[in-house]
CSV table of C-alpha atoms in Angstrom, one decimal:
chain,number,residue,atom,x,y,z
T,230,UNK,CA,-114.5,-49.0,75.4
T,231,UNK,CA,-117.0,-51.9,74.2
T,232,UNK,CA,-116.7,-55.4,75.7
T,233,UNK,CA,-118.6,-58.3,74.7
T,234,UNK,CA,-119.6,-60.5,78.1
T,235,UNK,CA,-118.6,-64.0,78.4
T,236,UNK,CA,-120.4,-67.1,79.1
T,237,UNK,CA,-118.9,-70.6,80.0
T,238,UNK,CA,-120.9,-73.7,79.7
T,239,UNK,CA,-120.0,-76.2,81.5
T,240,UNK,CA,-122.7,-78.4,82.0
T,241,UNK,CA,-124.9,-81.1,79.8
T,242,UNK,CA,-127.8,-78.5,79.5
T,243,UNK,CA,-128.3,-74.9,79.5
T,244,UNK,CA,-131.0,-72.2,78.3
T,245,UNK,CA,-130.1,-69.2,77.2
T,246,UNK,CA,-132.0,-66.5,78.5
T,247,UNK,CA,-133.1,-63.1,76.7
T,248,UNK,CA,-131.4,-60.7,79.3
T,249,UNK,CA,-127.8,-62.8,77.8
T,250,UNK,CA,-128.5,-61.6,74.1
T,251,UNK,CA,-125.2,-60.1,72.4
T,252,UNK,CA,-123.1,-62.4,74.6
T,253,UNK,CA,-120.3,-64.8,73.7
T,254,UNK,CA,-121.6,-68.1,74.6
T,255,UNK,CA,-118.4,-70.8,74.9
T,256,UNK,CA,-118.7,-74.4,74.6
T,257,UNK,CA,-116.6,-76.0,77.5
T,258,UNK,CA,-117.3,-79.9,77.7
T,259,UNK,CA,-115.8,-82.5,75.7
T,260,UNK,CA,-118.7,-84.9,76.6
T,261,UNK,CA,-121.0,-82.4,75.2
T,262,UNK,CA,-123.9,-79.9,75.4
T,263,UNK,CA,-127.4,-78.9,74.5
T,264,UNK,CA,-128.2,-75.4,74.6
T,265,UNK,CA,-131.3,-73.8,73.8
T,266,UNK,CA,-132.5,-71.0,72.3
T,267,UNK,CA,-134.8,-68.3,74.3
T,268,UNK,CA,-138.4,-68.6,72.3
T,269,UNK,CA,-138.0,-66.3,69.2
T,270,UNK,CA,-138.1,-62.7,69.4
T,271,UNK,CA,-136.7,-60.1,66.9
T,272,UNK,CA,-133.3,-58.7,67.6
T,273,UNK,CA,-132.0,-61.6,70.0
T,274,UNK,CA,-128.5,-62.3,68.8
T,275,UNK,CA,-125.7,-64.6,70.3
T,276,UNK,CA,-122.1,-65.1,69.3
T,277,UNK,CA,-120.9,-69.0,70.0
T,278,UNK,CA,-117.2,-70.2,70.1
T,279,UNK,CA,-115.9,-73.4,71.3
T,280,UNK,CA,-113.1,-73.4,74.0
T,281,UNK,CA,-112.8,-77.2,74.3
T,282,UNK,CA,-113.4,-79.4,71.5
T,283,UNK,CA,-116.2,-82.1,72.0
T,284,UNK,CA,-115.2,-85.7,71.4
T,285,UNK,CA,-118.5,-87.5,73.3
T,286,UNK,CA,-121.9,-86.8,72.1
T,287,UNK,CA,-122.2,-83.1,70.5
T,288,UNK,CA,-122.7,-79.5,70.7
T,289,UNK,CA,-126.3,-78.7,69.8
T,290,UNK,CA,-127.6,-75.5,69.6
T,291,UNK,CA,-131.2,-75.6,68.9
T,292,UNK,CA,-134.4,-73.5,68.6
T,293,UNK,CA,-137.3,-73.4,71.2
T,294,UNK,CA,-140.5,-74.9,69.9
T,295,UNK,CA,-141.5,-75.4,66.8
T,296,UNK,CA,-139.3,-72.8,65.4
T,297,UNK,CA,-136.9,-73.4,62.7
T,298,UNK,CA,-133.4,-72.8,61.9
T,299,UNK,CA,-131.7,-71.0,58.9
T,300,UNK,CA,-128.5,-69.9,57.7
T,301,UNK,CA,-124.8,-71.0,56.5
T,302,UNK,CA,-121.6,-72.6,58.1
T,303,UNK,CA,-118.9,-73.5,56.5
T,304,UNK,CA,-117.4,-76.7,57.6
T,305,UNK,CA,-113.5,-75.8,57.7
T,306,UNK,CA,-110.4,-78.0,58.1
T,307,UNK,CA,-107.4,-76.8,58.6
T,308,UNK,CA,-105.3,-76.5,55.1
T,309,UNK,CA,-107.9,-77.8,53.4
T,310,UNK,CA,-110.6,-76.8,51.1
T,311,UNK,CA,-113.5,-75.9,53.1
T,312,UNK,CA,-117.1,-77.3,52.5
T,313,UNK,CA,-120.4,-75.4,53.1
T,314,UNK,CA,-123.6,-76.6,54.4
T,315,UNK,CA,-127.1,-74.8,54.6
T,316,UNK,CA,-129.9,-74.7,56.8
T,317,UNK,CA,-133.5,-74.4,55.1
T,318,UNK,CA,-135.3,-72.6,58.0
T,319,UNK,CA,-138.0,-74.6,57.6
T,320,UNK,CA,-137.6,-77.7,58.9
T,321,UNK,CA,-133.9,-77.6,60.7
T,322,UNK,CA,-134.7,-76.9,64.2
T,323,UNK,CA,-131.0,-77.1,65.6
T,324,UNK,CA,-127.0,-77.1,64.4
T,325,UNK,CA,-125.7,-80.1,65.8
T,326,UNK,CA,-121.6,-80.9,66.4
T,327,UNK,CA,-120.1,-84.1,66.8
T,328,UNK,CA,-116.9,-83.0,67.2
T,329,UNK,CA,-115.5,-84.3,63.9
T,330,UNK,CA,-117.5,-84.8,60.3
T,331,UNK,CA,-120.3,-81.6,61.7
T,332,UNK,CA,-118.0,-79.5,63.9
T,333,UNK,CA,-117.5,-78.4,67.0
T,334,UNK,CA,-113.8,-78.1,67.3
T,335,UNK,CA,-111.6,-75.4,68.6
T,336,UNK,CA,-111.9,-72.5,66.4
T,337,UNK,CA,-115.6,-72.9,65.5
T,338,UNK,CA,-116.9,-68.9,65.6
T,339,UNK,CA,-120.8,-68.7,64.5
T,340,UNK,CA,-123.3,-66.0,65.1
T,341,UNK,CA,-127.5,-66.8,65.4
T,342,UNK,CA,-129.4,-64.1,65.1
T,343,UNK,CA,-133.3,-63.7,65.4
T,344,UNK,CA,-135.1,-62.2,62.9
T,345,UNK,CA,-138.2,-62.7,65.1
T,346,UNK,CA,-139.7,-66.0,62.9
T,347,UNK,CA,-136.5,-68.3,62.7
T,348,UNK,CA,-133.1,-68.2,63.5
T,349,UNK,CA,-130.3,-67.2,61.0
T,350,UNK,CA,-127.0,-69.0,61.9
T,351,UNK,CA,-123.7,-67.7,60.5
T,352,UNK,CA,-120.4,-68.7,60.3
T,353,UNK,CA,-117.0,-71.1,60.7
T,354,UNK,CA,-117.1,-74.9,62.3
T,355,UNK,CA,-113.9,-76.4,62.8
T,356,UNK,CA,-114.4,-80.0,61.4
T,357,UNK,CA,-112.1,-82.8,60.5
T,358,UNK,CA,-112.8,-86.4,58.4
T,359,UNK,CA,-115.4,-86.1,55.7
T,360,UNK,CA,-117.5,-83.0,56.0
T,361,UNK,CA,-121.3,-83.4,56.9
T,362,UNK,CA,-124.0,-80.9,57.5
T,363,UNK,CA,-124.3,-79.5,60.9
T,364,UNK,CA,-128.4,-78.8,60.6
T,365,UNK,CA,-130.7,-81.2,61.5
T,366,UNK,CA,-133.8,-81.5,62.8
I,242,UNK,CA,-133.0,-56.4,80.0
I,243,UNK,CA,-132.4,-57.7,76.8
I,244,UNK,CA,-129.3,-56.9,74.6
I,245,UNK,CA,-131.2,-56.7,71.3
I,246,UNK,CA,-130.3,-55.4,67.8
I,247,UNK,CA,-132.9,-53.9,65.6
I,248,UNK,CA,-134.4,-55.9,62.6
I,249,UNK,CA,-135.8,-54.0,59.8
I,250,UNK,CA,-137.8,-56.3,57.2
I,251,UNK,CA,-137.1,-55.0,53.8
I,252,UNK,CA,-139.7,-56.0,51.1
I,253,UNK,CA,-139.6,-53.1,48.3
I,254,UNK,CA,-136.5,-50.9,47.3
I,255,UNK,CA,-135.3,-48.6,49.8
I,256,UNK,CA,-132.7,-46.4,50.9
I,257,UNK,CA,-130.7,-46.9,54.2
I,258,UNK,CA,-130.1,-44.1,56.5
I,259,UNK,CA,-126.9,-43.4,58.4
I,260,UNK,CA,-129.8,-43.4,61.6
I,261,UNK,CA,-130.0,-47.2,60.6
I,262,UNK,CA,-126.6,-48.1,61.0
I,263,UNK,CA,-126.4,-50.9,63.5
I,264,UNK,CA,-129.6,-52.8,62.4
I,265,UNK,CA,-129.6,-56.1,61.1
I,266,UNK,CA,-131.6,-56.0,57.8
I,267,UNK,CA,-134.0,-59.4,56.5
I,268,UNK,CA,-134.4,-59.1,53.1
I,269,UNK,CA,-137.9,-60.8,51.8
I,270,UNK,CA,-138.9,-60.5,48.2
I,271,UNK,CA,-138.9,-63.4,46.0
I,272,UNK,CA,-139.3,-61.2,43.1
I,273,UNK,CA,-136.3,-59.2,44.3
I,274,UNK,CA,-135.7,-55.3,45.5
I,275,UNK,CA,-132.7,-52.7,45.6
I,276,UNK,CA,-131.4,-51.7,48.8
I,277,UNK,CA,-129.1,-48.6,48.6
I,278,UNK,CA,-126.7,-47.6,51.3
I,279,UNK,CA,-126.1,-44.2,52.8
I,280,UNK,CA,-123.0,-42.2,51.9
I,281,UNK,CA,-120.1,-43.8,53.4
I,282,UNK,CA,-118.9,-42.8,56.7
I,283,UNK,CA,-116.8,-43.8,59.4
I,284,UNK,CA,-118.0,-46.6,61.3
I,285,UNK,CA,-121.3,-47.2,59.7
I,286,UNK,CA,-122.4,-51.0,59.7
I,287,UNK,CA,-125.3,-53.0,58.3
I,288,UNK,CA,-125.8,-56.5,58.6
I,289,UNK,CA,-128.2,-58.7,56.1
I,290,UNK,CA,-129.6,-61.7,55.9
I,291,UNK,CA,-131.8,-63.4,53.7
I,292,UNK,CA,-135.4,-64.6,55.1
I,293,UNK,CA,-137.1,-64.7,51.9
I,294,UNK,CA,-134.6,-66.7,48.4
I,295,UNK,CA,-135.1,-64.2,46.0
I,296,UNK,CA,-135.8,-66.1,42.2
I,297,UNK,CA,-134.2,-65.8,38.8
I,298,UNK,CA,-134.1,-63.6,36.9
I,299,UNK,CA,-134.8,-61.1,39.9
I,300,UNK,CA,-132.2,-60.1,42.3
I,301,UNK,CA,-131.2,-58.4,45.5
I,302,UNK,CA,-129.0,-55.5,44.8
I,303,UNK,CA,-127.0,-53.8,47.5
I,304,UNK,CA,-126.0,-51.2,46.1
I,305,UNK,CA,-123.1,-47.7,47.4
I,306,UNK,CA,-123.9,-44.2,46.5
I,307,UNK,CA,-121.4,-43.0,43.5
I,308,UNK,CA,-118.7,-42.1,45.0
I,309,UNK,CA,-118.2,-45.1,46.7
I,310,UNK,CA,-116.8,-48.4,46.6
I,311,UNK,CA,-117.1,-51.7,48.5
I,312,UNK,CA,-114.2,-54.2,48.9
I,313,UNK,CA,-113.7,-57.7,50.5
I,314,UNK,CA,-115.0,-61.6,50.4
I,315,UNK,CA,-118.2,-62.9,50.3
I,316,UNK,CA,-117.9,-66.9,50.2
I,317,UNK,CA,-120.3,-68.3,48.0
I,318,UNK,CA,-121.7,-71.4,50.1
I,319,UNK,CA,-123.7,-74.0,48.7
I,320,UNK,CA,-124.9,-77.0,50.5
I,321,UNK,CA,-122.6,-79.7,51.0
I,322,UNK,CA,-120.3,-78.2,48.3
I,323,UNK,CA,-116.9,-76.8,48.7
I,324,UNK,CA,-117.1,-73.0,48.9
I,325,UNK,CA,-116.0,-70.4,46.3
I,326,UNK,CA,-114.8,-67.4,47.8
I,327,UNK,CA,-115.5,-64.0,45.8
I,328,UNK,CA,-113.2,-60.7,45.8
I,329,UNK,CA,-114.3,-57.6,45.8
I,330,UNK,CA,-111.5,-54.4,45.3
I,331,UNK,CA,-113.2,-51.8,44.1
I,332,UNK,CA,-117.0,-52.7,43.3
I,333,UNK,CA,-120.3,-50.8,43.3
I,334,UNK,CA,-122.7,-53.6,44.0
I,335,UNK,CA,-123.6,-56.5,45.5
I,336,UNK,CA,-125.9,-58.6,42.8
I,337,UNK,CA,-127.6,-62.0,44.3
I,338,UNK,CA,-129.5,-63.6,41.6
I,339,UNK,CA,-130.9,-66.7,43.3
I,340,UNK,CA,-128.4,-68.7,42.1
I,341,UNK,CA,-125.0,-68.8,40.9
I,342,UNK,CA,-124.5,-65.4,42.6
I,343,UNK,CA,-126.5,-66.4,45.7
I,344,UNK,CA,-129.5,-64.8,47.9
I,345,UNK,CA,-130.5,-68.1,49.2
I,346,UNK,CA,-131.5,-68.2,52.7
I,347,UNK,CA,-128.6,-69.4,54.5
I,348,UNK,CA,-126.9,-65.7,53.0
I,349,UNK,CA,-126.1,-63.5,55.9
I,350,UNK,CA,-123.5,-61.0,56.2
I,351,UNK,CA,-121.8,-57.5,57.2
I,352,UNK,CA,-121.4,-54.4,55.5
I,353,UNK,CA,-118.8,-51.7,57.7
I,354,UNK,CA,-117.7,-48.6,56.1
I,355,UNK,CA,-114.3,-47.1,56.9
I,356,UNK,CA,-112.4,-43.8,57.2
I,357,UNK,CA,-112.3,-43.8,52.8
I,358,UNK,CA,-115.7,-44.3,52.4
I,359,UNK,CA,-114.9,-47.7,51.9
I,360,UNK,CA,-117.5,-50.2,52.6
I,361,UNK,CA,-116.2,-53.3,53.3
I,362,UNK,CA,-118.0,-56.7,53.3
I,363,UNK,CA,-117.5,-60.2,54.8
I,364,UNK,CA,-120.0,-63.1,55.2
I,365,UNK,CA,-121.5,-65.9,53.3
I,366,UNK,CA,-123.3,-65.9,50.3
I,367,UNK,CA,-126.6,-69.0,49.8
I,368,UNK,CA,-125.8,-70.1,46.4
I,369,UNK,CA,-126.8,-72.9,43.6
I,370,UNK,CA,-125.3,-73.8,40.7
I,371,UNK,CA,-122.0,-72.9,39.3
I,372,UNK,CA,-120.8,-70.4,41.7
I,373,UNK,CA,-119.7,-67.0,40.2
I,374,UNK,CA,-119.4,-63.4,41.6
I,375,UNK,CA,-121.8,-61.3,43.1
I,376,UNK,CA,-119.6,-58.5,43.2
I,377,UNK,CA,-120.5,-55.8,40.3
């Protein structure tokens, strides 16, 4: 049997670390956090969910250094119709969630994946109000 | 040590191997390429992404041996639109033409073949324009 491994953040900050790749990475701070990437290397993936909803500041994932940030998340409120946003991979350097218009509520579910130059994100963020992109620089 | 996946840069047509199941695949050709999968079997998976927006008229083709069939949703996301969501029951390809059928970066998604030889997909889809289906 397969289990994925589990890890809470809690704090303002954290770094991810190679030796974590493959794990389940849950957001767990209403007044929000910053996590960064591990410096880009092929085949590093992480899974990211939010537990608790941020209402203060804002989830940020973002990329180590100068590199950039690509992919697709669709900004979804509940019973509604959903609105997509994109990230160019080359000049986003982080998805950012403010816990309403960009994200970051309870039942966001996205994947990053390194393909060794930038980062491809993929996936759902739980939104409310007026949808707005996520990806920023 | 690092949990990683294996990532397979794909610039030319090429056929997948069941030996690359499990690999996450970056697909880089602006002037487009073919990608054919292995013959179905149980538990097979490949996942793509898109590191290089293939242009009109070319495309990125993903496409099943002949006997078999791919099903499920790819939603076709474009930026700060509302999403289309595409269908697939019983298709032979996955066309992306750079636009209204996607294979912009931002596209990543999963292929995972079942006990029918059923491959089935789910992910988003990098589009422009008027939205339509990818599925062939």
């Amino acid at each position: 049997m397969q289990r994925r491994r589990f890890v809470d953040i809690t704090s303002a900050t954290a770094t991810l670390g190679r030796n974590q790749s493959g794990s389940v990475i849950r957001f767990d701070r209403a007044a929000g956090i910053v996590i960064t990437l591990p410096t880009a290397r092929a085949g590093l993936w992480y899974d990211f969910l939010v537990k608790t909803s941020v209402t203060s500041n804002a989830y940020e994932v973002e990329a180590a250094g100068t590199t950039k940030v690509g992919g697709a998340l669709v900004n979804s409120k509940d019973d509604t119709a959903s609105k997509s946003f994109l990230g160019d991979g080359s000049s986003d350097t982080k998805v950012s969630m403010n816990g309403t218009t960009t994200g970051g509520r309870v039942g966001t579910y996205f994947r990053a994946f390194c393909d060794g130059t930038i980062w491809h994100i993929v996936g759902d963020n739980a939104s409310s109000g007026s949808e707005a992109t996520p990806f920023s620089s | 040590m690092d949990n990683r996946i294996r990532v397979k840069s794909i610039t030319d047509d090429v056929t997948l191997g069941k030996n690359d199941s499990g690999s996450l695949f970056v697909l880089k050709s602006a002037d487009g390429l073919t990608v054919t999968l292995p013959t179905g079997g149980r538990g097979l998976f490949y996942d793509f992404v898109v590191g290089t927006s293939v242009t009109a008229p070319d495309k990125y083709e993903i496409k099943t041996q002949t006997a078999d069939k791919i099903r499920g949703v790819l939603v076709n996301s474009r930026d700060d639109t509302a999403s289309k969501s595409f269908v697939a029951t019983s298709s032979d390809e996955i066309d992306m033409d750079g636009s209204t059928t996607g294979g912009l970066i931002g596209t990543g998604f999963r292929l995972v073949c079942d006990n029918d030889g059923v491959w089935n997909v789910f992910g988003l889809n990098g589009s422009s324009g008027s939205e339509a289906t990818p599925f062939a």
